[in-house]
Amino acid sequence: MPARPGARAALVVGALVAAVLAVPGQAAAVQVCDQPLAPDAAVQDVPWAQAGYDPAARLWPFSRGAGVTVAVVDTGVDAAHPQLAGRVAEGVDLVRAQPGAGVDCVPHGTGLAGVVAAQPVSTTGMVGLAPDATVLPVQVSDDVTVTAGGDEPLSPDLLAAGIDAAVSAGAAVVDVGVVAGSGSPALQAAVQRAVDAGVLVVAPVGDGHVPDRDDPGPTPESLTPYPAAYPGVVGVGAATRTGGRLQTSQVGPYVDLLAPGEDVVSTGVVGQRVYEGTGIATAFVAATAALLLALPDAERARPLPDAGPDRVAALTERLLATATGGTDSQRYGTGVLDPVRALTESLASAGPAAATPYQAPPVDPQEQARAEARQASGTTAGRVAAVLGAVLVVGLLAGLLVPRARRRRWRTGVARPVVRPDDPPRFLSGDALYRRGPTP
């Protein structure tokens, strides 16, 4: 019986890992695309997501991702792209069980790599959020697979081998851009090994949500996305330009937060192309994690654990706690990723700052004595005035009421009702009862 693709990949991973992390810029292209794609045109405008984050002004003064390796577990990465030159390690191709993943025939992994580490060039306004980070391509597919369904589902064991290869090669962040056809013990174990090593795993929640069929949610369990559904993985949904959820972005307990996933401009074939979905959204989260990891310790609100699950938990907490606009729901998670807040904001879990105790201003003893004397004098005079006023009022009332009572021989009377032609009706409708008066 022939070995399964996932098992075969697992056997060769150990031998390939030594050749995975080469010097950036020395990638070897071992794959040849059957049908080379036509070059994409340059997109000169600044993409909407990038304009909102404004990395040059709001992120890079704090961190540029230097020294952090982000593994892109996807369809490979075009290491020859002008914006990725010098930022892509050799990687590994697990589809063909050979070193080198510097070619992307789809492309998809190239787009993820661009969101992370694309360099500024004069022909486009698009740049990566963490341009000093290193991208490690780990190829596990020749196709874009971002739903659990489909005719050719991605092997979970092959994906497990990809995560293991990334961790063994020294990646600090593993950006999984695809979804396995199902879960498996091997995939769950690979995720746990990554968490135990202090490596953050980011994965898409899938693009299989059909509004007419699935709204308001959740998405059918048959489309549960792996590895996003495993504990310890940051599950990323896709956000629109306006901060809402992309209609195809899946709904379920595996959604931790959203990131830009609509009309995302990133590196394509030579130029730039537009991507959409939860796969490309993961790259924004991975890039933000790289910025956080590269942040100098002196600039952190709290120290980051050196390794292990605590490190993953701290990174995850910061990413989720600083997301904006969410209510911890199965549709939006904790909200939309906010890299600026993630880098600069202190977390509530660090404890509120102690309130400054109130200190009364110094008091002049002589002035205080004079004030007390004035207060005592004013109080006495006020009481006398109140008594005299009450006596005067009683006298006036007696002068008015006693003669009238004598004329009526001290009998009580009923006042005549005053009738006005413009009086409102005694019955008031419900609308009238709750109608507001004119605004002052």
JSON list of C-alpha atoms in Angstrom, two decimals, residues 184-278:
[
{"chain": "A", "resi": 184, "resn": "SER", "atom": "CA", "xyz": [-6.27, 15.03, 12.13]},
{"chain": "A", "resi": 185, "resn": "PRO", "atom": "CA", "xyz": [-4.25, 13.93, 15.16]},
{"chain": "A", "resi": 186, "resn": "ALA", "atom": "CA", "xyz": [-1.06, 14.78, 13.27]},
{"chain": "A", "resi": 187, "resn": "LEU", "atom": "CA", "xyz": [-2.22, 18.34, 12.55]},
{"chain": "A", "resi": 188, "resn": "GLN", "atom": "CA", "xyz": [-3.36, 18.95, 16.11]},
{"chain": "A", "resi": 189, "resn": "ALA", "atom": "CA", "xyz": [-0.07, 17.59, 17.43]},
{"chain": "A", "resi": 190, "resn": "ALA", "atom": "CA", "xyz": [1.91, 19.85, 15.08]},
{"chain": "A", "resi": 191, "resn": "VAL", "atom": "CA", "xyz": [-0.02, 22.87, 16.34]},
{"chain": "A", "resi": 192, "resn": "GLN", "atom": "CA", "xyz": [0.68, 21.88, 19.93]},
{"chain": "A", "resi": 193, "resn": "ARG", "atom": "CA", "xyz": [4.38, 21.48, 19.21]},
{"chain": "A", "resi": 194, "resn": "ALA", "atom": "CA", "xyz": [4.43, 24.98, 17.75]},
{"chain": "A", "resi": 195, "resn": "VAL", "atom": "CA", "xyz": [2.67, 26.43, 20.80]},
{"chain": "A", "resi": 196, "resn": "ASP", "atom": "CA", "xyz": [5.02, 24.58, 23.15]},
{"chain": "A", "resi": 197, "resn": "ALA", "atom": "CA", "xyz": [7.95, 26.11, 21.25]},
{"chain": "A", "resi": 198, "resn": "GLY", "atom": "CA", "xyz": [6.50, 29.61, 21.67]},
{"chain": "A", "resi": 199, "resn": "VAL", "atom": "CA", "xyz": [5.63, 29.94, 17.97]},
{"chain": "A", "resi": 200, "resn": "LEU", "atom": "CA", "xyz": [2.41, 31.78, 17.07]},
{"chain": "A", "resi": 201, "resn": "VAL", "atom": "CA", "xyz": [0.23, 30.01, 14.48]},
{"chain": "A", "resi": 202, "resn": "VAL", "atom": "CA", "xyz": [-2.21, 32.14, 12.49]},
{"chain": "A", "resi": 203, "resn": "ALA", "atom": "CA", "xyz": [-4.79, 30.54, 10.18]},
{"chain": "A", "resi": 204, "resn": "PRO", "atom": "CA", "xyz": [-7.89, 31.49, 8.13]},
{"chain": "A", "resi": 205, "resn": "VAL", "atom": "CA", "xyz": [-11.40, 30.66, 9.32]},
{"chain": "A", "resi": 206, "resn": "GLY", "atom": "CA", "xyz": [-12.40, 29.80, 5.76]},
{"chain": "A", "resi": 207, "resn": "ASP", "atom": "CA", "xyz": [-14.35, 31.32, 2.87]},
{"chain": "A", "resi": 208, "resn": "GLY", "atom": "CA", "xyz": [-17.21, 28.82, 2.83]},
{"chain": "A", "resi": 209, "resn": "HIS", "atom": "CA", "xyz": [-20.00, 30.93, 4.33]},
{"chain": "A", "resi": 210, "resn": "VAL", "atom": "CA", "xyz": [-23.00, 31.28, 1.99]},
{"chain": "A", "resi": 211, "resn": "PRO", "atom": "CA", "xyz": [-25.34, 34.08, 3.17]},
{"chain": "A", "resi": 212, "resn": "ASP", "atom": "CA", "xyz": [-28.53, 32.64, 1.63]},
{"chain": "A", "resi": 213, "resn": "ARG", "atom": "CA", "xyz": [-27.82, 29.29, 3.24]},
{"chain": "A", "resi": 214, "resn": "ASP", "atom": "CA", "xyz": [-25.95, 30.06, 6.44]},
{"chain": "A", "resi": 215, "resn": "ASP", "atom": "CA", "xyz": [-26.99, 33.47, 7.76]},
{"chain": "A", "resi": 216, "resn": "PRO", "atom": "CA", "xyz": [-27.04, 34.50, 10.52]},
{"chain": "A", "resi": 217, "resn": "GLY", "atom": "CA", "xyz": [-24.73, 31.60, 11.31]},
{"chain": "A", "resi": 218, "resn": "PRO", "atom": "CA", "xyz": [-22.88, 29.60, 12.32]},
{"chain": "A", "resi": 219, "resn": "THR", "atom": "CA", "xyz": [-21.39, 28.11, 9.17]},
{"chain": "A", "resi": 220, "resn": "PRO", "atom": "CA", "xyz": [-22.12, 24.34, 8.87]},
{"chain": "A", "resi": 221, "resn": "GLU", "atom": "CA", "xyz": [-19.88, 22.14, 11.00]},
{"chain": "A", "resi": 222, "resn": "SER", "atom": "CA", "xyz": [-18.85, 20.21, 7.90]},
{"chain": "A", "resi": 223, "resn": "LEU", "atom": "CA", "xyz": [-16.84, 23.31, 6.91]},
{"chain": "A", "resi": 224, "resn": "THR", "atom": "CA", "xyz": [-15.01, 23.65, 10.24]},
{"chain": "A", "resi": 225, "resn": "PRO", "atom": "CA", "xyz": [-11.61, 25.14, 9.33]},
{"chain": "A", "resi": 226, "resn": "TYR", "atom": "CA", "xyz": [-8.43, 23.44, 10.46]},
{"chain": "A", "resi": 227, "resn": "PRO", "atom": "CA", "xyz": [-6.05, 24.37, 11.95]},
{"chain": "A", "resi": 228, "resn": "ALA", "atom": "CA", "xyz": [-7.97, 27.55, 12.97]},
{"chain": "A", "resi": 229, "resn": "ALA", "atom": "CA", "xyz": [-10.40, 25.48, 15.06]},
{"chain": "A", "resi": 230, "resn": "TYR", "atom": "CA", "xyz": [-7.62, 24.10, 17.27]},
{"chain": "A", "resi": 231, "resn": "PRO", "atom": "CA", "xyz": [-6.80, 25.72, 20.63]},
{"chain": "A", "resi": 232, "resn": "GLY", "atom": "CA", "xyz": [-3.74, 27.93, 20.47]},
{"chain": "A", "resi": 233, "resn": "VAL", "atom": "CA", "xyz": [-4.31, 29.03, 16.85]},
{"chain": "A", "resi": 234, "resn": "VAL", "atom": "CA", "xyz": [-5.41, 32.58, 16.04]},
{"chain": "A", "resi": 235, "resn": "GLY", "atom": "CA", "xyz": [-8.40, 32.20, 13.69]},
{"chain": "A", "resi": 236, "resn": "VAL", "atom": "CA", "xyz": [-8.69, 35.14, 11.29]},
{"chain": "A", "resi": 237, "resn": "GLY", "atom": "CA", "xyz": [-11.81, 36.25, 9.43]},
{"chain": "A", "resi": 238, "resn": "ALA", "atom": "CA", "xyz": [-12.02, 38.75, 6.58]},
{"chain": "A", "resi": 239, "resn": "ALA", "atom": "CA", "xyz": [-13.09, 42.38, 7.06]},
{"chain": "A", "resi": 240, "resn": "THR", "atom": "CA", "xyz": [-14.46, 44.73, 4.41]},
{"chain": "A", "resi": 241, "resn": "ARG", "atom": "CA", "xyz": [-13.39, 48.28, 3.67]},
{"chain": "A", "resi": 242, "resn": "THR", "atom": "CA", "xyz": [-16.02, 49.57, 6.09]},
{"chain": "A", "resi": 243, "resn": "GLY", "atom": "CA", "xyz": [-15.00, 47.28, 8.94]},
{"chain": "A", "resi": 244, "resn": "GLY", "atom": "CA", "xyz": [-17.79, 44.75, 8.49]},
{"chain": "A", "resi": 245, "resn": "ARG", "atom": "CA", "xyz": [-17.45, 41.03, 7.92]},
{"chain": "A", "resi": 246, "resn": "LEU", "atom": "CA", "xyz": [-16.94, 39.82, 4.35]},
{"chain": "A", "resi": 247, "resn": "GLN", "atom": "CA", "xyz": [-20.03, 37.78, 3.46]},
{"chain": "A", "resi": 248, "resn": "THR", "atom": "CA", "xyz": [-18.07, 34.61, 2.67]},
{"chain": "A", "resi": 249, "resn": "SER", "atom": "CA", "xyz": [-16.00, 34.77, 5.87]},
{"chain": "A", "resi": 250, "resn": "GLN", "atom": "CA", "xyz": [-17.12, 31.87, 8.01]},
{"chain": "A", "resi": 251, "resn": "VAL", "atom": "CA", "xyz": [-18.97, 32.20, 11.30]},
{"chain": "A", "resi": 252, "resn": "GLY", "atom": "CA", "xyz": [-18.18, 30.03, 14.30]},
{"chain": "A", "resi": 253, "resn": "PRO", "atom": "CA", "xyz": [-16.40, 29.75, 17.65]},
{"chain": "A", "resi": 254, "resn": "TYR", "atom": "CA", "xyz": [-13.06, 29.59, 15.81]},
{"chain": "A", "resi": 255, "resn": "VAL", "atom": "CA", "xyz": [-13.23, 33.29, 14.79]},
{"chain": "A", "resi": 256, "resn": "ASP", "atom": "CA", "xyz": [-10.82, 35.26, 16.99]},
{"chain": "A", "resi": 257, "resn": "LEU", "atom": "CA", "xyz": [-10.65, 38.53, 15.06]},
{"chain": "A", "resi": 258, "resn": "LEU", "atom": "CA", "xyz": [-10.99, 40.04, 11.57]},
{"chain": "A", "resi": 259, "resn": "ALA", "atom": "CA", "xyz": [-8.37, 41.61, 9.31]},
{"chain": "A", "resi": 260, "resn": "PRO", "atom": "CA", "xyz": [-8.59, 43.24, 5.87]},
{"chain": "A", "resi": 261, "resn": "GLY", "atom": "CA", "xyz": [-9.82, 40.67, 3.36]},
{"chain": "A", "resi": 262, "resn": "GLU", "atom": "CA", "xyz": [-11.62, 42.69, 0.70]},
{"chain": "A", "resi": 263, "resn": "ASP", "atom": "CA", "xyz": [-9.84, 44.21, -2.31]},
{"chain": "A", "resi": 264, "resn": "VAL", "atom": "CA", "xyz": [-6.43, 43.65, -0.74]},
{"chain": "A", "resi": 265, "resn": "VAL", "atom": "CA", "xyz": [-3.60, 44.81, -3.02]},
{"chain": "A", "resi": 266, "resn": "SER", "atom": "CA", "xyz": [-0.37, 42.86, -2.63]},
{"chain": "A", "resi": 267, "resn": "THR", "atom": "CA", "xyz": [2.48, 41.33, -4.58]},
{"chain": "A", "resi": 268, "resn": "GLY", "atom": "CA", "xyz": [1.46, 39.16, -7.51]},
{"chain": "A", "resi": 269, "resn": "VAL", "atom": "CA", "xyz": [3.24, 38.17, -10.71]},
{"chain": "A", "resi": 270, "resn": "VAL", "atom": "CA", "xyz": [5.95, 40.83, -11.14]},
{"chain": "A", "resi": 271, "resn": "GLY", "atom": "CA", "xyz": [3.44, 43.58, -10.32]},
{"chain": "A", "resi": 272, "resn": "GLN", "atom": "CA", "xyz": [0.53, 43.70, -7.87]},
{"chain": "A", "resi": 273, "resn": "ARG", "atom": "CA", "xyz": [-2.84, 42.01, -7.85]},
{"chain": "A", "resi": 274, "resn": "VAL", "atom": "CA", "xyz": [-6.03, 42.14, -5.80]},
{"chain": "A", "resi": 275, "resn": "TYR", "atom": "CA", "xyz": [-6.76, 39.36, -3.31]},
{"chain": "A", "resi": 276, "resn": "GLU", "atom": "CA", "xyz": [-9.85, 38.56, -1.29]},
{"chain": "A", "resi": 277, "resn": "GLY", "atom": "CA", "xyz": [-10.77, 36.27, 1.56]},
{"chain": "A", "resi": 278, "resn": "THR", "atom": "CA", "xyz": [-9.64, 35.01, 4.92]}
]
